[in-house]
Short mmCIF file of C-alpha atoms and ligand atoms in Angstrom, two decimals:
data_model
loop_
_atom_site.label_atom_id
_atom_site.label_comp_id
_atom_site.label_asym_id
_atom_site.label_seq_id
_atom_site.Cartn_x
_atom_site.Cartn_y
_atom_site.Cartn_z
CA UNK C 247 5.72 21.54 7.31
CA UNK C 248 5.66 19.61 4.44
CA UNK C 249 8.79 18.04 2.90
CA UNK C 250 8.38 19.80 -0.95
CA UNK C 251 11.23 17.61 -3.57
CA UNK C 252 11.71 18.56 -7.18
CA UNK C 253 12.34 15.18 -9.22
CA UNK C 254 15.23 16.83 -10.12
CA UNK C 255 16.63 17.18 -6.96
CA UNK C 256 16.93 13.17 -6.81
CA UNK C 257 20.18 13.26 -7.58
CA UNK C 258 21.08 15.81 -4.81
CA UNK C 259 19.11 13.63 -2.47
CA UNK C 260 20.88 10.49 -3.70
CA UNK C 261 24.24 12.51 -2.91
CA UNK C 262 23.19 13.54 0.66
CA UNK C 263 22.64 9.72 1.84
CA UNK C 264 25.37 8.04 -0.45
CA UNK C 265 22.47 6.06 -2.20
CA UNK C 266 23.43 3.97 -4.47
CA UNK C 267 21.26 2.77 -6.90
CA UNK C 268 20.65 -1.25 -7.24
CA UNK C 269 20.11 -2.15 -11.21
CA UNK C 270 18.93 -5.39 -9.68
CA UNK C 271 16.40 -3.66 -8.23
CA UNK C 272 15.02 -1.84 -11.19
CA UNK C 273 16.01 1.43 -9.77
CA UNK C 274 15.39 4.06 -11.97
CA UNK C 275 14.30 6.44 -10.45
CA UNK C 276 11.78 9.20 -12.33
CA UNK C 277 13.69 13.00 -12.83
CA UNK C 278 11.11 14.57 -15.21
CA UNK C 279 8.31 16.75 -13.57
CA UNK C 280 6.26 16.73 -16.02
CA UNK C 281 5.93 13.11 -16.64
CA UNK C 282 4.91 12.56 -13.52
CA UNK C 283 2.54 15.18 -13.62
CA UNK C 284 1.08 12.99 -16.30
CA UNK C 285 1.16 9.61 -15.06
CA UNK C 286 -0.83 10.86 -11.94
CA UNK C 287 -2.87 12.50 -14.38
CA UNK C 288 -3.58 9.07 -16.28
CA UNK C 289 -4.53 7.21 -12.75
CA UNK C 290 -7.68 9.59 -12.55
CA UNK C 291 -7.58 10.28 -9.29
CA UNK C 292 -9.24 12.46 -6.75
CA UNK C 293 -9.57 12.98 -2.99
CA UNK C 294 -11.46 10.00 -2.12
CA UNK C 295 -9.01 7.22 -3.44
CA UNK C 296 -6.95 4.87 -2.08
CA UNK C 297 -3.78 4.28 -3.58
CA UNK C 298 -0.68 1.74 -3.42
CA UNK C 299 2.16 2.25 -4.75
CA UNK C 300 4.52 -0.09 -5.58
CA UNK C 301 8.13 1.04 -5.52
CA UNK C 302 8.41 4.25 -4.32
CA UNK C 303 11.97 4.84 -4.43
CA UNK C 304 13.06 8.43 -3.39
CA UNK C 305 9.55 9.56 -2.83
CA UNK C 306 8.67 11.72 -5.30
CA UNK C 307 5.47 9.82 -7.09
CA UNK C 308 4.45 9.19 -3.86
CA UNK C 309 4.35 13.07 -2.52
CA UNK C 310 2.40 13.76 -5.61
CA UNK C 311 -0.26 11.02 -4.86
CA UNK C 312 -0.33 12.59 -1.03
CA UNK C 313 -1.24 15.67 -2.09
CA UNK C 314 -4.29 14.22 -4.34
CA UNK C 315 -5.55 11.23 -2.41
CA UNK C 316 -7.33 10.44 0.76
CA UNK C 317 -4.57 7.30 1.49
CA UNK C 318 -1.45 6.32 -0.01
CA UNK C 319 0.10 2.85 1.55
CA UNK C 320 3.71 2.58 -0.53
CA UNK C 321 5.29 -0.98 -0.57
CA UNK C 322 9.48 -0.02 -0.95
CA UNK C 323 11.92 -3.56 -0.50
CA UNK C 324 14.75 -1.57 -0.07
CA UNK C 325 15.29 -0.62 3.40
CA UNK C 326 18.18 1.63 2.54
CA UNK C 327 15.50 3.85 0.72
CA UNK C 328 13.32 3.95 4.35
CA UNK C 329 15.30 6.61 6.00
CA UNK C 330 15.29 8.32 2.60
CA UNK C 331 11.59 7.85 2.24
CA UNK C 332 11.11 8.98 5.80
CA UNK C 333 12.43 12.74 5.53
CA UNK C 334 11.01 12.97 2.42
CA UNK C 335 7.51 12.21 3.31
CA UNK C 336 7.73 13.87 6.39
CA UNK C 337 4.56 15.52 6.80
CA UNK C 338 2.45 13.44 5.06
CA UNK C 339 0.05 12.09 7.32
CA UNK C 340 -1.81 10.00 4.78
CA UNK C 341 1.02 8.20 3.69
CA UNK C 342 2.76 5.08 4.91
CA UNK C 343 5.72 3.14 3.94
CA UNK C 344 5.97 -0.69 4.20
CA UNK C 345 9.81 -2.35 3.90
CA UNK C 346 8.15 -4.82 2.24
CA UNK C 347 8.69 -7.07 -1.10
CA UNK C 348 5.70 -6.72 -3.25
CA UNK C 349 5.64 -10.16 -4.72
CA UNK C 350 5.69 -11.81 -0.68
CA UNK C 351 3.76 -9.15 0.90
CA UNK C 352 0.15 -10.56 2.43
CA UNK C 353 -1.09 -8.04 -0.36
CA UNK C 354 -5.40 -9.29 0.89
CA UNK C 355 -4.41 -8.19 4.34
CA UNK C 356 -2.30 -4.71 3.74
CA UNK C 357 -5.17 -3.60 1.63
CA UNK C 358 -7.88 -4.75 4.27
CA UNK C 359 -5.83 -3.28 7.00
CA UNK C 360 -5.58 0.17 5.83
CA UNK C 361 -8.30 0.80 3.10
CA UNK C 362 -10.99 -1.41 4.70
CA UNK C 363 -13.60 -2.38 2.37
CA UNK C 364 -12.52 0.23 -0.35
CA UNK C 365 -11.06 -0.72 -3.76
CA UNK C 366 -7.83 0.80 -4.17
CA UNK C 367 -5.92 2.11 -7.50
CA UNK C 368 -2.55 0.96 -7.90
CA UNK C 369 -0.41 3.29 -9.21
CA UNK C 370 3.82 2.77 -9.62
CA UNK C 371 6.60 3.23 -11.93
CA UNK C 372 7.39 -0.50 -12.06
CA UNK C 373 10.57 -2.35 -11.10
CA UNK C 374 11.29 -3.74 -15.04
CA UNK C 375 12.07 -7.18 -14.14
CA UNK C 376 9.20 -8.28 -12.14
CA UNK C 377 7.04 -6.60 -14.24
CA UNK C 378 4.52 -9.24 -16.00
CA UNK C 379 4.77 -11.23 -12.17
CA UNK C 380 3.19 -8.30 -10.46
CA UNK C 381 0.31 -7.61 -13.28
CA UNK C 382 -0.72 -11.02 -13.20
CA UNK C 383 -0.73 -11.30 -9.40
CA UNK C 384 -2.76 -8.12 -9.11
CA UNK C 385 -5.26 -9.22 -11.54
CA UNK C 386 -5.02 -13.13 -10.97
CA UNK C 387 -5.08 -12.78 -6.91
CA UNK C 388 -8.37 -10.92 -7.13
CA UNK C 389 -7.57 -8.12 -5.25
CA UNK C 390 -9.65 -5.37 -4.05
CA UNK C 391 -8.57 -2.73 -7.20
CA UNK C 392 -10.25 -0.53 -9.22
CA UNK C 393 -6.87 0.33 -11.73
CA UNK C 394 -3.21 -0.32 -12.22
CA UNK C 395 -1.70 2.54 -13.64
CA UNK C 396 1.93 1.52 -14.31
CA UNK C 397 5.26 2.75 -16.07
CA UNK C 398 6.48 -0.44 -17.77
CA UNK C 399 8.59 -1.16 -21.04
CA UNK C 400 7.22 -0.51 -23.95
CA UNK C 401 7.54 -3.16 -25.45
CA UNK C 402 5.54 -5.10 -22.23
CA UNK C 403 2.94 -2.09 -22.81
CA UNK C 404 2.38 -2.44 -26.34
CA UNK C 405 1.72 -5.86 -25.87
CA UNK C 406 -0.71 -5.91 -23.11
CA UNK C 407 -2.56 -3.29 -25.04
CA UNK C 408 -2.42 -5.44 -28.29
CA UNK C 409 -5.47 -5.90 -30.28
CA UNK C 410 -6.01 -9.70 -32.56
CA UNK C 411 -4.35 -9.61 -35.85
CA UNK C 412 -1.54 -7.40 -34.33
CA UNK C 413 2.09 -8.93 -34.36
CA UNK C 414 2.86 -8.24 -30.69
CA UNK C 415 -1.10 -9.72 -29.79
CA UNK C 416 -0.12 -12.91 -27.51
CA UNK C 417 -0.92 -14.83 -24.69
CA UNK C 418 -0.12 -11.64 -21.97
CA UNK C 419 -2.80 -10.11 -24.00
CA UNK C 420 -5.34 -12.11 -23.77
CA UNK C 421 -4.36 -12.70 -19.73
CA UNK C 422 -4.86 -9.10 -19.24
CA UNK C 423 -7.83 -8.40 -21.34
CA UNK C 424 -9.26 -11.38 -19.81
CA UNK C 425 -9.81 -9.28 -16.42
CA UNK C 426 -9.77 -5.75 -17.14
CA UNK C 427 -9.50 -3.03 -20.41
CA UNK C 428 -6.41 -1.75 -21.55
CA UNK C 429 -5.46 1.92 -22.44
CA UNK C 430 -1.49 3.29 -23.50
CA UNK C 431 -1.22 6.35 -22.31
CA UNK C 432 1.58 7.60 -23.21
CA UNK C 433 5.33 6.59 -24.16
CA UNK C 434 8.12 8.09 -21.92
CA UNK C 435 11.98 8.52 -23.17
CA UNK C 436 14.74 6.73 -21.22
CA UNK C 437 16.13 10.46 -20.65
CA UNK C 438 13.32 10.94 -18.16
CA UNK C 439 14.86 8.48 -15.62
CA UNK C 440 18.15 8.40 -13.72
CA UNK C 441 20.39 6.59 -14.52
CA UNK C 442 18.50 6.00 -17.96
CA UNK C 443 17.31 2.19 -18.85
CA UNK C 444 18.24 0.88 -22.00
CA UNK C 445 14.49 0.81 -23.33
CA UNK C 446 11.63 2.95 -24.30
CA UNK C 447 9.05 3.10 -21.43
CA UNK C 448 5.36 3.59 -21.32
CA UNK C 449 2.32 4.13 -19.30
CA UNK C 450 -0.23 2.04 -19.59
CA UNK C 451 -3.88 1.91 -17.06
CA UNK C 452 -5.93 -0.96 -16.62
CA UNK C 453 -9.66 -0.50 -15.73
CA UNK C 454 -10.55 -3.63 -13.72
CA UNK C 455 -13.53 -5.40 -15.22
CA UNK C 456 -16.07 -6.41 -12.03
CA UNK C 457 -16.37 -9.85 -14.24
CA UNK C 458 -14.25 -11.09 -17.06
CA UNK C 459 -14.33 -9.63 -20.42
CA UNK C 460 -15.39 -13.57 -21.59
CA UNK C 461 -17.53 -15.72 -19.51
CA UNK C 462 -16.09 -19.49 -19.61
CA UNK C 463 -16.67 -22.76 -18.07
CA UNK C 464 -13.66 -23.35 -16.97
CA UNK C 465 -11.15 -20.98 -16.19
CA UNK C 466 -8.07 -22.87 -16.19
CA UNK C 467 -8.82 -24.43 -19.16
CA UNK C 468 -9.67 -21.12 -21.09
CA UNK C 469 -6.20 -20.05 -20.17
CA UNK C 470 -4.76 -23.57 -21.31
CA UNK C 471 -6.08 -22.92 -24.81
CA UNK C 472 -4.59 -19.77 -24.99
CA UNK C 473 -0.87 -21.15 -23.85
CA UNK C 474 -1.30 -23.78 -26.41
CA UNK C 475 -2.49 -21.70 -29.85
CA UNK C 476 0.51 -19.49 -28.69
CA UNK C 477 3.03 -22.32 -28.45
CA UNK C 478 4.22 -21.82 -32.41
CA UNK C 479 2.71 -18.23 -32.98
CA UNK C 480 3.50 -19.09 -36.61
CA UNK C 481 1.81 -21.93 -36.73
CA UNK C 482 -2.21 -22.76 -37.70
CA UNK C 483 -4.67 -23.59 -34.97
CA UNK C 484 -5.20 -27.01 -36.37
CA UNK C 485 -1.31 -28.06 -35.45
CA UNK C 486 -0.64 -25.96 -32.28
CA UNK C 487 -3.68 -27.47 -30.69
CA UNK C 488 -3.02 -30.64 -31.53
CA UNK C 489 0.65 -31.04 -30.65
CA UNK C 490 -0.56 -29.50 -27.07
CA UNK C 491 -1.03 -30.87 -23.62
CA UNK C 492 -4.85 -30.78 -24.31
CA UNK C 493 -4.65 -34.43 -25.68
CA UNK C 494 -6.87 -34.51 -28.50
CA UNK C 495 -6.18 -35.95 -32.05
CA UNK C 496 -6.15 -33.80 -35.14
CA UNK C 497 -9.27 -34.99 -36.28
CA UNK C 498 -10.60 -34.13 -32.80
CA UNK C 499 -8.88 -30.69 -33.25
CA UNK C 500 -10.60 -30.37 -36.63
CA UNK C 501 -14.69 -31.19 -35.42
CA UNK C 502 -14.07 -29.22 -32.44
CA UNK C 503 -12.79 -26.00 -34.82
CA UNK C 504 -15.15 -26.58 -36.99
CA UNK C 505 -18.45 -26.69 -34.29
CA UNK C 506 -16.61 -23.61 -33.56
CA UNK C 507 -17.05 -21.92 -36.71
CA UNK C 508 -13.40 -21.10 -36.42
CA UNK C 509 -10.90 -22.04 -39.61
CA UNK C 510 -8.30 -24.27 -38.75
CA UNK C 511 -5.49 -22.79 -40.73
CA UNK C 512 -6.17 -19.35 -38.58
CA UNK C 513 -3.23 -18.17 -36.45
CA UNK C 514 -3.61 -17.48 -32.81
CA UNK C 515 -3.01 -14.44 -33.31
CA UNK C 516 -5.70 -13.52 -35.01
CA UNK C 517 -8.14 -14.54 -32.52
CA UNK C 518 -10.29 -12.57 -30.36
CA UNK C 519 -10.48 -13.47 -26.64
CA UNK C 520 -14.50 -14.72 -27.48
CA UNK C 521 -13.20 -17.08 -29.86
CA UNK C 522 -10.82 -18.77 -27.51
CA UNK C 523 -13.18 -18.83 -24.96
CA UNK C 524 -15.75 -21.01 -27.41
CA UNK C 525 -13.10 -23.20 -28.13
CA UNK C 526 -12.14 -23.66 -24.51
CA UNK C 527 -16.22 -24.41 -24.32
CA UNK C 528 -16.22 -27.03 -26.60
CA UNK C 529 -13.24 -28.89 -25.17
CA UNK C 530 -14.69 -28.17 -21.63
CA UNK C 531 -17.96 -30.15 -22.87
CA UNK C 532 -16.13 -32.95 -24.23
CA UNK C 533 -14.05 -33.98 -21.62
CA UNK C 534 -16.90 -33.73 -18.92
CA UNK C 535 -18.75 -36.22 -21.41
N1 SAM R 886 8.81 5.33 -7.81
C1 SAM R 886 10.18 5.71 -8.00
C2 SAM R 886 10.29 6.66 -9.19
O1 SAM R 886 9.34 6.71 -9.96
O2 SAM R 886 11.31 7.33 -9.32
C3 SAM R 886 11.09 4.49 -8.20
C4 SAM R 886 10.77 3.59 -9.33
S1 SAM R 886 12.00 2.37 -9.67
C5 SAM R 886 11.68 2.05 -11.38
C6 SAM R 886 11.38 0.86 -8.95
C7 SAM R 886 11.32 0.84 -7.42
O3 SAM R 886 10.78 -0.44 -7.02
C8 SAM R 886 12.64 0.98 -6.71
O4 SAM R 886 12.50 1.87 -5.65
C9 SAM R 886 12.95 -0.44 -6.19
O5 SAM R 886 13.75 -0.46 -5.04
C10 SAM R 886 11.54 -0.95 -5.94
N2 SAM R 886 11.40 -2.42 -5.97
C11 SAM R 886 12.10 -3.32 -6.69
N3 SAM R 886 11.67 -4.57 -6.48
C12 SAM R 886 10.64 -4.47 -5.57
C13 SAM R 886 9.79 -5.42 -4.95
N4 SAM R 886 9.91 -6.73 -5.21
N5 SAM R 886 8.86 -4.98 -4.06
C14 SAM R 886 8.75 -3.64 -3.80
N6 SAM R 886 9.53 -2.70 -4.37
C15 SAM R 886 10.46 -3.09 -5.25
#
């Protein structure tokens, strides 16, 4: 049989084995049914899927994915939670647990081992202060992923979701929408959590692109751009360029903007990812001169 657990019985659960909760772990821990009814809901998900999940906590995202997906492999780095995890998952023969820290974890070789050749969805309420580190190693380490669908801050969500000209459109934008498409799902309350963070959350999926949304030359360099026009958000193109490490004079700065078709007193802000990748062209060209 089956272990069956309300998300509001966390609490009771929490009571049974003394657990209690690490802030410096990001534990909140999810107590409203029907918000996870929806995130699982916003990961699109059906019975041939792979899934990790990163956090799992008391269990009861994970049971939820169980009962949809062919595999669920949950990475937890809190051991205390493993005999926790253990009773409530008992049962679930498509499920397994790794004591493992996401961030060290050989993430290549977990997903090989136990999805094979399969692209997986990743699907988690996050730990809030490793989020941005685990987006950018899922997207940056090329994994084998399909989507990420993830409860983050809000303020981290709206962000990543940002379109140019926005106010909150910056560099993590452009590093996301570089390798996949963004979608906000929906924004949760802190009342939905126990104990409650201090912050809005929301959900957010991202649809992993099979190339990136802007073909450059140089990768590195496209990404150097980027961190440079967003030095001094405030600031024009013309000065936050040239005041970067690219090493290129103003007048440099100017030509290249200009065989760009881009105005130098734009903002950074207002450009799209296309545009940064053309001017990370035109620099690329020069310096292989
Ligand atoms: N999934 C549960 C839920 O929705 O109620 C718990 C979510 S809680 C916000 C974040 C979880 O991530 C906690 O269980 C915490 O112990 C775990 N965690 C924190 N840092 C981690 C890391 N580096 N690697 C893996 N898990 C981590």
């Amino acid at each position: 049989m089956r272990n069956e657990k309300k998300p509001s019985l966390a609490k009771e659960l929490m009571n049974k084995y003394d657990f209690k909760m690490a802030k410096s772990l990001g534990q909140n821990f999810l107590v409203n049914e029907m918000i996870l009814k929806e995130i699982v809901e916003s990961a699109d998900l059906d019975e041939n899927d792979f899934v990790l999940e990163i956090g799992p906590g008391i269990g009861t995202m994970t049971q939820a994915l169980g009962k949809q997906v062919k595999k669920v492999v949950a990475v937890e780095i809190d051991k205390r939670l493993i005999p926790i995890l253990n009773v409530a998952l008992f049962g679930y023969d498509n499920i397994s647990v790794v004591n493992e820290d996401i961030l060290k974890v050989d993430l290549p070789k977990l997903l090989l081992d136990n999805f094979g050749d399969q692209k997986a969805k990743v699907v988690a309420n996050l730990p809030y202060y490793i989020t941005t580190p685990i987006i950018m190693m899922l997207l940056e380490d090329k994994l084998n992923l399909k989507s990420i669908t993830i409860m983050i801050q809000k303020e981290v969500a709206e962000r990543i979701t940002a379109s140019p000209g926005g106010k909150v459109y910056g560099a993590l934008s452009v590093a996301v929408q570089y390798y996949a498409k963004t979608h906000l799902m929906m924004i949760v309350p802190p009342d939905a959590f126990v104990p409650q963070p201090g912050v809005d959350s929301a959900v957010i999926r991202i649809d992993i692109l099979d190339k990136p949304s802007v073909e450059v030359k140089n990768e590195k360099l496209f990404f150097d751009v980027v961190k440079a026009g967003f030095s001094q958000r405030r600031k024009m193109l013309l000065n936050t360029l040239t005041s970067s490490n690219l090493n290129f004079t103003k007048e440099q700065i100017r030509e290249i903007l200009a065989e760009c078709g881009i105005d130098e007193k734009r903002r950074a802000e207002t450009l799209s990812l296309q545009e940064f990748g053309k001017i990370a062209d035109k620099i690329y060209d020069i310096k292989i001169k």
